[in-house]
XYZ file of C-alpha atoms in Angstrom:
401
model
C -37.240 21.014 -15.784
C -36.965 24.724 -16.754
C -39.877 26.269 -18.836
C -39.528 29.157 -21.147
C -42.580 30.860 -22.706
C -42.117 33.513 -25.337
C -45.320 35.448 -26.470
C -44.879 37.255 -29.699
C -47.691 39.659 -29.337
C -49.744 40.026 -32.463
C -47.194 37.971 -34.621
C -49.903 35.937 -36.347
C -51.280 37.341 -39.615
C -53.076 36.615 -42.778
C -51.838 36.453 -46.365
C -50.906 39.970 -47.206
C -51.016 41.165 -50.933
C -48.214 43.653 -50.601
C -45.947 40.728 -49.378
C -46.976 38.525 -52.198
C -49.907 36.926 -50.203
C -47.297 35.773 -47.701
C -47.314 36.561 -43.865
C -44.545 38.030 -41.908
C -44.042 34.731 -40.136
C -43.433 33.160 -43.531
C -40.930 35.720 -44.689
C -39.017 36.381 -41.534
C -35.583 34.713 -41.086
C -35.948 33.017 -37.751
C -33.561 30.022 -37.588
C -33.793 29.505 -33.874
C -37.613 29.344 -33.988
C -37.625 27.141 -37.093
C -34.936 25.007 -35.637
C -37.048 24.272 -32.738
C -40.111 23.547 -34.988
C -38.284 20.573 -36.444
C -38.754 18.564 -33.359
C -41.696 20.347 -31.554
C -45.341 19.666 -31.042
C -46.977 22.156 -33.518
C -50.555 23.212 -33.579
C -53.048 25.993 -33.271
C -54.791 27.378 -30.251
C -57.826 29.695 -29.526
C -56.703 31.965 -26.632
C -59.697 34.299 -26.749
C -63.036 32.579 -26.029
C -65.699 33.004 -28.523
C -67.748 36.123 -27.812
C -64.867 37.916 -26.074
C -62.895 40.929 -27.487
C -59.580 39.817 -28.831
C -57.386 41.862 -26.475
C -54.004 41.244 -24.984
C -55.403 40.969 -21.515
C -57.896 38.205 -22.502
C -55.342 36.152 -24.515
C -52.385 36.413 -22.095
C -54.688 35.565 -19.215
C -55.493 32.404 -21.056
C -52.029 31.386 -21.862
C -51.120 31.744 -18.163
C -54.129 29.353 -17.447
C -56.582 31.997 -16.039
C -59.950 31.650 -17.778
C -60.657 35.139 -19.160
C -64.356 34.536 -18.946
C -63.822 34.518 -15.002
C -60.818 36.804 -14.574
C -60.808 39.430 -17.270
C -61.886 42.684 -15.716
C -60.540 44.960 -18.522
C -56.774 45.818 -19.242
C -56.839 49.167 -17.450
C -57.000 47.817 -13.858
C -54.089 45.369 -14.600
C -52.109 48.398 -16.005
C -53.004 50.288 -12.848
C -51.478 47.633 -10.766
C -48.287 47.658 -12.713
C -48.070 51.355 -12.317
C -48.102 50.909 -8.493
C -51.596 52.496 -8.129
C -53.764 51.568 -5.151
C -57.445 51.002 -6.299
C -60.219 51.309 -3.827
C -63.453 49.326 -4.411
C -65.164 52.338 -5.790
C -62.428 53.210 -8.289
C -62.788 52.465 -11.965
C -59.565 52.427 -13.977
C -59.726 53.517 -17.579
C -57.206 53.294 -20.371
C -56.315 56.835 -21.566
C -54.469 56.839 -24.894
C -52.981 59.981 -26.329
C -53.976 59.694 -29.866
C -53.571 61.821 -33.155
C -56.718 63.319 -34.601
C -57.120 65.541 -37.650
C -57.279 69.320 -36.699
C -59.609 71.262 -38.918
C -62.996 69.858 -38.271
C -65.419 69.945 -35.362
C -64.487 67.186 -32.788
C -67.112 64.726 -33.947
C -66.044 65.217 -37.582
C -62.312 64.443 -36.956
C -60.439 61.385 -38.162
C -58.172 59.200 -36.021
C -54.782 58.887 -37.694
C -52.713 57.136 -34.971
C -53.815 55.429 -31.777
C -50.242 55.861 -30.533
C -49.362 59.421 -31.601
C -46.462 58.004 -33.434
C -45.423 55.951 -30.347
C -44.790 59.186 -28.564
C -41.997 59.012 -25.925
C -42.869 58.506 -22.265
C -41.039 61.724 -21.402
C -43.253 63.782 -23.832
C -46.344 62.009 -22.837
C -45.733 62.644 -19.213
C -45.994 66.446 -19.820
C -49.235 65.994 -21.571
C -50.796 63.741 -18.897
C -49.706 66.128 -16.173
C -51.348 68.969 -18.182
C -54.635 66.970 -18.249
C -54.442 66.226 -14.557
C -53.959 69.823 -13.784
C -56.853 70.751 -15.921
C -59.311 67.965 -15.073
C -58.068 66.125 -12.025
C -59.896 66.390 -8.804
C -60.994 64.328 -5.849
C -62.996 62.001 -8.086
C -60.519 61.436 -10.914
C -56.670 61.496 -11.370
C -54.542 61.061 -14.485
C -51.546 58.755 -14.094
C -48.601 58.488 -16.665
C -47.845 55.012 -18.041
C -45.488 54.175 -21.020
C -45.426 55.908 -24.389
C -49.072 56.466 -25.427
C -50.646 54.169 -22.695
C -51.905 55.961 -19.674
C -54.526 55.547 -16.849
C -57.380 57.520 -15.140
C -58.647 56.371 -11.807
C -62.279 57.626 -11.511
C -64.408 57.071 -8.602
C -67.744 55.500 -9.208
C -67.394 55.762 -12.983
C -69.007 52.995 -15.080
C -66.790 49.907 -15.373
C -68.913 48.385 -18.147
C -69.385 51.325 -20.656
C -68.833 49.983 -24.186
C -66.079 52.219 -25.323
C -64.552 51.802 -28.797
C -60.970 50.729 -29.076
C -58.937 53.396 -30.770
C -56.806 50.891 -32.817
C -60.032 49.431 -34.257
C -61.057 52.634 -36.236
C -57.898 54.040 -37.697
C -58.469 56.172 -40.603
C -62.217 56.679 -39.738
C -64.254 59.640 -38.589
C -64.680 59.390 -34.784
C -68.271 60.539 -34.592
C -69.930 57.236 -34.649
C -67.372 55.753 -32.098
C -67.591 58.358 -29.306
C -69.243 57.860 -25.978
C -72.912 58.740 -26.170
C -75.931 59.160 -23.983
C -76.241 60.165 -20.442
C -73.806 57.478 -19.254
C -71.238 58.440 -21.787
C -71.538 62.224 -21.524
C -68.862 62.681 -18.818
C -66.361 60.648 -20.856
C -67.205 62.449 -24.095
C -66.934 65.940 -22.460
C -63.421 64.982 -21.064
C -62.176 63.722 -24.447
C -63.404 66.837 -26.293
C -61.942 69.210 -23.668
C -58.627 67.275 -23.823
C -58.264 68.432 -27.473
C -58.333 72.021 -26.387
C -55.586 71.401 -23.830
C -53.337 69.104 -25.950
C -53.532 70.392 -29.648
C -51.308 73.360 -29.100
C -49.357 72.190 -25.986
C -45.644 72.955 -26.339
C -44.753 69.239 -26.620
C -47.045 69.014 -29.664
C -45.861 72.162 -31.158
C -42.309 70.820 -31.078
C -43.409 67.418 -32.520
C -45.414 69.396 -35.260
C -42.212 71.340 -36.059
C -40.388 68.062 -36.596
C -43.020 66.561 -38.727
C -44.054 64.079 -36.025
C -47.644 63.126 -35.220
C -49.146 65.192 -32.450
C -50.815 63.679 -29.377
C -53.868 65.968 -29.460
C -56.485 64.228 -27.850
C -57.209 61.629 -24.980
C -59.133 58.621 -25.893
C -60.695 56.681 -23.060
C -61.556 52.865 -23.146
C -61.454 49.432 -21.429
C -62.860 50.272 -17.930
C -62.576 47.959 -15.027
C -62.613 47.521 -11.243
C -59.598 46.126 -9.123
C -58.556 42.744 -10.354
C -57.605 39.612 -8.431
C -55.997 36.436 -9.693
C -55.177 33.134 -7.794
C -51.414 32.746 -7.102
C -49.616 31.195 -10.035
C -47.140 29.419 -7.610
C -50.099 27.750 -5.643
C -51.863 26.794 -8.866
C -48.701 25.218 -10.560
C -46.178 24.917 -7.717
C -43.754 26.875 -9.943
C -41.771 29.907 -9.227
C -42.259 32.179 -12.270
C -40.861 35.497 -13.558
C -42.543 37.653 -16.196
C -40.703 39.983 -18.503
C -42.420 42.703 -20.603
C -42.399 46.385 -21.376
C -46.024 46.553 -21.234
C -47.895 47.543 -18.137
C -50.783 45.313 -18.892
C -48.677 42.134 -18.925
C -46.727 43.451 -15.818
C -50.085 43.791 -14.076
C -51.148 40.228 -14.792
C -47.756 39.033 -13.312
C -48.365 41.217 -10.085
C -51.801 39.991 -9.552
C -50.694 36.406 -10.004
C -47.840 36.893 -7.554
C -45.161 36.347 -10.159
C -41.810 38.176 -10.073
C -42.057 41.088 -12.487
C -38.702 42.309 -13.982
C -38.328 45.843 -15.244
C -35.895 46.032 -18.296
C -34.211 49.353 -18.863
C -34.886 50.437 -22.467
C -37.931 48.157 -22.947
C -40.270 50.320 -24.858
C -43.078 48.035 -26.180
C -42.154 48.896 -29.830
C -39.824 47.651 -32.485
C -36.913 49.601 -30.841
C -36.877 47.774 -27.541
C -34.231 46.227 -25.527
C -34.370 42.697 -26.792
C -31.025 41.652 -25.302
C -31.895 42.922 -21.985
C -34.913 40.695 -21.910
C -32.917 37.715 -22.717
C -30.240 38.548 -20.133
C -33.022 39.133 -17.658
C -34.509 35.623 -18.443
C -31.066 33.886 -18.062
C -30.562 35.623 -14.762
C -34.063 34.395 -13.503
C -33.156 30.874 -14.474
C -29.786 31.092 -12.706
C -31.613 32.303 -9.537
C -33.641 29.076 -9.588
C -36.929 30.281 -11.248
C -38.939 27.445 -12.853
C -40.533 29.355 -15.556
C -39.913 32.538 -17.356
C -42.565 34.253 -19.444
C -41.251 36.830 -21.985
C -43.774 39.108 -23.739
C -42.701 41.107 -26.692
C -44.998 43.755 -27.948
C -43.072 44.855 -31.179
C -45.018 42.606 -33.741
C -48.384 43.811 -32.480
C -47.461 47.471 -32.620
C -46.036 47.107 -36.224
C -49.360 45.371 -37.197
C -51.268 48.272 -35.777
C -49.162 50.621 -37.817
C -49.487 48.566 -40.959
C -45.716 48.321 -41.023
C -45.005 45.067 -42.875
C -41.245 45.467 -42.913
C -41.199 46.422 -39.252
C -43.264 43.310 -38.331
C -40.941 40.995 -40.240
C -37.924 42.749 -38.600
C -39.347 42.395 -35.112
C -39.798 38.571 -35.513
C -36.199 38.300 -36.782
C -34.955 40.409 -33.756
C -36.795 38.343 -31.246
C -35.274 35.267 -32.790
C -31.754 36.632 -32.851
C -31.582 38.574 -29.720
C -33.950 36.684 -27.304
C -34.543 33.133 -28.311
C -31.244 32.178 -29.850
C -29.198 33.262 -26.702
C -31.715 31.586 -24.301
C -31.492 28.471 -26.302
C -27.708 28.507 -26.083
C -27.882 29.040 -22.253
C -30.511 26.319 -21.734
C -28.614 23.745 -23.683
C -25.296 24.517 -22.062
C -26.852 23.908 -18.570
C -27.205 20.234 -19.593
C -30.728 20.118 -17.778
C -33.947 19.360 -19.404
C -36.202 22.307 -20.483
C -39.338 23.085 -22.412
C -40.183 26.133 -24.637
C -43.580 27.275 -25.518
C -43.604 29.882 -28.346
C -46.794 31.611 -29.831
C -48.568 34.768 -30.490
C -51.484 35.770 -28.148
C -53.718 36.750 -31.032
C -53.396 37.910 -34.583
C -52.790 41.564 -35.599
C -53.187 41.379 -39.339
C -51.468 44.090 -41.321
C -54.586 44.464 -43.559
C -56.786 45.175 -40.594
C -54.415 47.034 -38.272
C -56.179 45.588 -35.244
C -56.581 42.341 -33.459
C -58.587 39.532 -34.885
C -60.214 36.398 -33.343
C -58.829 33.288 -35.079
C -56.588 30.680 -33.540
C -52.837 31.260 -33.472
C -49.972 28.839 -34.128
C -48.144 27.400 -31.128
C -44.922 25.546 -30.722
C -44.126 23.213 -27.716
C -40.559 21.946 -27.427
C -39.308 19.400 -25.009
C -35.568 18.782 -24.773
C -36.116 15.202 -23.648
C -39.054 14.141 -25.842
C -38.585 15.463 -29.449
C -41.594 15.341 -31.656
C -41.851 15.061 -35.528
C -42.310 18.767 -36.248
C -42.366 20.949 -39.417
C -39.707 22.648 -41.357
C -40.656 26.260 -40.647
C -43.056 27.664 -38.040
C -45.927 29.538 -39.701
C -49.686 29.986 -39.524
C -50.165 27.590 -42.376
C -47.796 24.814 -41.132
C -49.362 25.036 -37.657
C -52.808 24.706 -39.091
C -51.711 21.766 -41.375
C -50.303 19.958 -38.338
C -53.849 19.398 -37.293
C -53.428 19.751 -33.517
C -56.072 22.262 -32.483
C -56.708 23.298 -28.908
C -60.118 25.229 -28.516
C -58.960 26.648 -25.231
C -55.702 28.442 -24.531
C -55.947 27.766 -20.739
C -54.822 24.212 -21.514
C -51.315 25.353 -22.627
C -49.864 25.657 -18.977
C -50.918 22.088 -18.259
C -49.219 20.857 -21.365
C -46.093 22.776 -20.535
C -45.916 21.415 -17.000
C -47.292 17.932 -17.650
């Protein structure tokens, strides 16, 4: 019995007035997913426990059966693992976004325009991170390049519990009320303010400015944590699993859980990613005897953060056409039984441009045991199905029952 999990990061949404009070899931043309919905178990699931921040590390840990209340140590350490960084017990990993701030005001009066600096390329960001490391790196802290706007600092003996603000939560707001403060926050605030002086007129940003692109003119620190550890997925479920994602956070979960992590050329974590490459890698993993493949696609989430309704609809359609449809064809042609779990990890509503906490729709298809499903897979039809799971960690048990 092969098992396929597709996580559509941030796909779930709320009725959105510019879309006629529809959601992207309702408007997207997704024949493969809706076809499965006709004979699948349909319901809703809460992946982020009450009281926890609705982040992708928390939600994806839950989907993979790791209780986030026990195992969530912040997303940054997981990303550090995926980047191949060695963390010592005294090291704290911090996410270091390169963001776009307005330019005229004093730092505390600036407004955050974009948490991703226009989804800056990794090549451009690498030059900026290297400039920050030259300016501020020392024996206590080093800057490391990740993917696009997502980077990492390893900082010895820094706080791993400071309550930073997530940059995608405050888009369009003045940053003063959301900056680190107090004696504990002062080293972080100083670094963020000084980073602006290094980055704002860096040659990379001058070129972006000349092209009319958002500039990556400040570092933004958040999500600190110590070195993570997860029980082996194989020992837990007796399944050989592969994880496929463009995002270091998800790769880090896979590494810590002892899963095979596949790196896909051209996988970007945004709308313009290598969808077909992910499908081909999944088929290859099944052919090599893997029991489960977990495919994570970031594009719906990034479009949600950007408030890009058309892009979010398009991302759902591309996943359907270029990932799910070819995988369905392959699995059916093998003649062997298989199951598919498809769901978002959390909502990223277009109206909010950040994550929200409500349950998400899920679909569980069994090629040998069809259910009476629904005509189309949406937030509304899943809620109306009435099958509510209060704990996302139960999903793997259902998949492997």
